[in-house]
Coordinates of C-alpha atoms and ligand atoms in Angstrom, one line a residue:
X1 CA -0.2 0.0 0.0
X2 CA 1.6 3.4 -1.0
X3 CA 0.1 5.9 1.8
X4 CA 0.6 9.7 2.0
X5 CA 0.9 11.4 5.0
X6 CA -0.1 15.6 5.4
X7 CA 1.3 16.3 8.4
X8 CA 3.0 19.7 9.6
X9 CA 5.1 18.7 12.8
X10 CA 7.8 16.9 11.5
X11 CA 8.8 14.6 14.2
X12 CA 5.4 13.2 14.5
X13 CA 5.1 13.0 10.6
X14 CA 8.5 10.8 9.8
X15 CA 7.9 8.9 13.4
X16 CA 4.5 7.9 11.4
X17 CA 6.5 7.7 8.2
X18 CA 8.8 4.8 9.5
X19 CA 6.6 2.8 11.7
X20 CA 4.3 2.8 8.7
X21 CA 7.6 1.6 6.3
X22 CA 8.1 -1.0 8.6
X23 CA 5.0 -2.6 8.0
X24 CA 5.0 -2.6 4.1
X25 CA 3.8 0.9 3.5
X26 CA 5.5 3.0 0.9
X27 CA 5.5 6.6 2.6
X28 CA 5.5 9.7 0.8
X29 CA 5.6 13.1 3.1
X30 CA 3.9 16.3 2.6
X31 CA 4.2 19.1 5.8
X32 CA 1.8 21.6 4.1
X33 CA -1.8 21.4 2.9
X34 CA -0.5 22.3 -0.6
X35 CA 2.2 19.9 -1.3
X36 CA -0.3 17.6 0.2
X37 CA -2.9 19.0 -2.5
X38 CA -0.6 18.7 -4.9
X39 CA 1.0 14.9 -4.1
X40 CA -2.6 13.9 -4.4
X41 CA -3.2 14.8 -7.3
X42 CA 0.1 13.9 -9.2
X43 CA 0.8 10.2 -7.5
X44 CA -1.2 7.3 -7.0
X45 CA -2.2 6.5 -3.1
X46 CA -4.7 3.6 -1.3
X47 CA -4.9 6.0 1.1
X48 CA -3.7 9.4 2.8
X49 CA -3.6 10.4 6.5
X50 CA -4.1 13.7 7.2
X51 CA -4.0 16.6 9.5
X52 CA -6.2 18.9 10.1
X53 CA -4.2 22.1 11.2
X54 CA -2.1 22.3 8.4
X55 CA -0.1 25.3 7.0
X56 CA -1.0 27.0 3.7
X57 CA -4.5 24.7 2.9
X58 CA -6.0 22.9 6.1
X59 CA -7.1 19.2 6.4
X60 CA -10.8 19.9 6.0
X61 CA -10.1 22.0 2.7
X62 CA -7.8 19.8 1.4
X63 CA -10.0 16.4 1.6
X64 CA -13.3 18.5 0.3
X65 CA -10.8 20.1 -2.5
X66 CA -10.1 16.3 -3.5
X67 CA -13.1 15.1 -3.3
X68 CA -14.7 18.0 -5.3
X69 CA -11.9 16.9 -7.8
X70 CA -13.9 13.4 -7.9
X71 CA -10.9 11.7 -6.1
X72 CA -12.0 8.6 -4.3
X73 CA -8.5 7.9 -2.0
X74 CA -9.5 6.9 1.4
X75 CA -9.0 9.5 4.0
X76 CA -7.7 9.0 7.7
X77 CA -7.9 12.9 8.9
X78 CA -5.7 12.8 12.6
X79 CA -6.3 16.1 15.3
X80 CA -5.2 16.8 18.8
X81 CA -8.8 17.8 19.1
X82 CA -11.2 15.3 20.3
X83 CA -14.2 17.1 19.3
X84 CA -17.4 15.9 18.1
X85 CA -18.0 19.0 15.1
X86 CA -14.2 18.2 14.0
X87 CA -15.2 14.4 13.8
X88 CA -18.6 14.9 11.7
X89 CA -17.0 18.0 9.6
X90 CA -13.7 15.6 8.6
X91 CA -17.2 12.9 7.4
X92 CA -18.6 15.5 6.1
X93 CA -15.6 17.0 4.0
X94 CA -15.5 13.0 2.9
X95 CA -13.3 12.0 5.1
X96 CA -13.6 7.6 5.7
X97 CA -12.1 7.8 8.6
X98 CA -11.0 10.1 12.2
X99 CA -8.1 9.5 14.8
X100 CA -7.5 10.9 17.1
X101 CA -4.2 12.5 18.5
X102 CA -2.5 10.8 20.8
X103 CA -2.9 7.6 19.0
X104 CA -1.1 3.8 18.7
X105 CA 0.5 3.2 15.2
X106 CA -1.1 -0.3 15.9
X107 CA -4.2 1.6 15.1
X108 CA -3.2 3.7 12.3
X109 CA -2.1 0.5 10.6
X110 CA -4.7 -2.0 10.8
X111 CA -7.3 1.3 10.1
X112 CA -5.4 1.3 7.0
X113 CA -6.0 -2.4 6.5
X114 CA -9.6 -1.9 7.1
X115 CA -9.8 0.7 4.6
X116 CA -8.2 -0.8 1.9
X117 CA -10.5 -3.9 2.7
X118 CA -13.7 -2.2 2.5
X119 CA -12.4 -0.6 -0.4
X120 CA -11.4 -4.1 -2.7
X121 CA -14.6 -5.6 -1.8
X122 CA -17.4 -4.4 0.1
X123 CA -16.3 -5.4 3.4
X124 CA -15.6 -8.8 1.9
X125 CA -12.2 -10.7 2.9
X126 CA -10.2 -11.1 -0.5
X127 CA -7.2 -13.6 -1.3
X128 CA -5.2 -12.3 -4.0
X129 CA -4.6 -15.6 -6.8
X130 CA -2.4 -15.2 -9.3
X131 CA -1.4 -19.1 -10.9
X132 CA -1.2 -21.4 -7.5
X133 CA 0.4 -18.5 -5.7
X134 CA -2.1 -16.5 -2.5
X135 CA -1.5 -13.8 -1.0
X136 CA -4.0 -13.1 2.0
X137 CA -3.8 -8.9 2.6
X138 CA -5.5 -9.5 6.3
X139 CA -2.4 -11.6 7.4
X140 CA -0.5 -10.7 4.8
X141 CA 0.3 -14.6 4.6
X142 CA 1.6 -15.6 1.3
X143 CA 2.1 -19.4 0.1
X144 CA 2.4 -21.3 -2.7
X145 CA 0.8 -24.7 -3.9
X146 CA -0.1 -24.9 -0.2
X147 CA 3.5 -23.9 1.3
X148 CA 4.3 -21.1 3.4
X149 CA 6.5 -18.0 1.7
X150 CA 8.0 -16.2 4.8
X151 CA 8.5 -12.8 3.0
X152 CA 9.9 -9.0 4.3
X153 CA 8.2 -5.9 4.5
X154 CA 10.0 -4.4 1.1
X155 CA 9.0 -8.0 -0.3
X156 CA 5.6 -8.3 0.8
X157 CA 4.9 -4.4 -0.6
X158 CA 6.8 -5.3 -4.1
X159 CA 4.6 -8.8 -4.2
X160 CA 1.4 -7.1 -3.5
X161 CA 1.7 -4.7 -6.1
X162 CA 2.4 -7.0 -8.7
X163 CA 0.0 -9.5 -8.1
X164 CA -2.8 -6.4 -8.2
X165 CA -1.4 -5.8 -11.6
X166 CA -0.8 -8.9 -12.9
X167 CA -0.7 -9.4 -16.3
X168 CA 0.1 -5.2 -17.0
X169 CA 3.4 -4.3 -17.9
X170 CA 4.9 -2.1 -14.7
X171 CA 8.4 -0.1 -15.9
X172 CA 10.7 0.3 -13.5
X173 CA 10.1 3.7 -12.3
X174 CA 6.5 2.7 -11.6
X175 CA 7.4 0.3 -9.1
X176 CA 9.9 2.3 -7.5
X177 CA 7.1 5.3 -7.2
X178 CA 4.7 3.0 -5.8
X179 CA 7.0 0.5 -3.6
X180 CA 9.5 3.1 -2.5
X181 CA 8.4 6.6 -2.1
X182 CA 9.1 9.9 -4.7
X183 CA 12.4 10.5 -3.7
X184 CA 13.6 7.1 -4.7
X185 CA 17.0 6.7 -6.4
X186 CA 16.3 6.1 -9.6
X187 CA 20.1 5.1 -10.8
X188 CA 20.1 2.7 -8.3
X189 CA 19.4 -1.2 -8.8
X190 CA 17.1 -2.0 -5.8
X191 CA 14.3 -2.8 -7.8
X192 CA 16.3 -5.7 -9.6
X193 CA 17.5 -6.5 -5.8
X194 CA 14.6 -7.0 -5.0
X195 CA 12.8 -9.2 -7.9
X196 CA 16.0 -11.3 -7.6
X197 CA 15.1 -11.6 -3.7
X198 CA 11.2 -12.6 -4.2
X199 CA 11.9 -15.0 -7.0
X200 CA 14.3 -16.9 -5.0
X201 CA 11.5 -17.1 -2.8
X202 CA 8.0 -17.8 -5.3
X203 CA 9.5 -19.3 -7.8
X204 CA 9.9 -22.9 -8.3
X205 CA 12.9 -24.7 -9.2
X206 CA 12.6 -26.2 -13.0
X207 CA 9.6 -24.0 -13.9
X208 CA 9.8 -20.2 -15.2
X209 CA 9.4 -17.1 -13.3
X210 CA 6.5 -15.7 -12.3
X211 CA 8.2 -11.9 -12.5
X212 CA 9.8 -11.9 -16.6
X213 CA 11.3 -9.3 -17.4
X214 CA 10.8 -6.8 -19.9
X215 CA 14.0 -6.0 -22.0
X216 CA 14.7 -2.2 -21.2
X217 CA 11.1 -1.6 -19.5
X218 CA 10.1 -3.4 -16.5
X219 CA 8.4 -6.6 -15.6
X220 CA 5.5 -8.2 -16.0
X221 CA 4.0 -10.4 -13.2
X222 CA 1.8 -13.4 -14.2
X223 CA 1.4 -17.4 -13.9
X224 CA 3.6 -18.4 -17.2
X225 CA 1.0 -21.6 -18.0
X226 CA -0.9 -19.2 -18.4
X227 CA 0.9 -16.2 -20.7
Ligands
CA301 CA1 -0.8 20.4 12.6

C-alpha cells in the first residue's frame, strides 16, 4: 500500500512514516496542505493520512477539494482535538475515518488495512491469487501451492503491487514509486535486486519465473502457464 502523510509536525510525520514503512507501507510525506494536495493529485495513493491543522491549506479543505475533483482515495483524518463537531465536519468533508492524537501506531495501520479491505470488496475478505501463488492482505501470508513463504516487509510490498497488477507491464519507475517513495534514487538497481530476492522465494525451480523481465522496460507478473 502506498500512503501519503500530510502532517506539518515533522517529528510526528517522520515517526508515522517510519512506523508504516516497517509494516510494508510505502510512504510519502507532505508538510503543508498545498503540498499534500499537489502530491495527491500527481501520485496514485491507496490512502491519505491527513492532519487537520496545517499551514497554507487546512486538512478539511484538502479533503473537500480532493472529493470535489472526484478523487476517491480513502482519507483518515488525524487531529489533536477530540471534538464531536470536528469529527462530523471531517466526515462531511469526505473523510473515511478519523483518529484522535495521541493514537497507537498499530491502530493507524489496522485502520489503513481496513480501509483497503473495504475499498476492495465491500468488506469481504480478499485473497489475491495468480496461478498457484496466493496472498492474503489481511494477514500478509503468502503461499505457493499451499507452502508458506516468509517475506520481508519490502518484499511483501513489491509482491502485493505485482499481484494487484498481474498481467500489466510495470516499469521500474512505476514499481519504485509505488513500493519505495518519490525521493527514490532512480539510478539505483534496488528494484532489480528486490525482484531477484522475490524470485528466489516464490519461484519453483525448473519452472519459468512468475516475474518476467521486459528488456529495457521493467517487469510483468503473471502465471507463465497462462502467458
Ligand atoms: Ca498540525
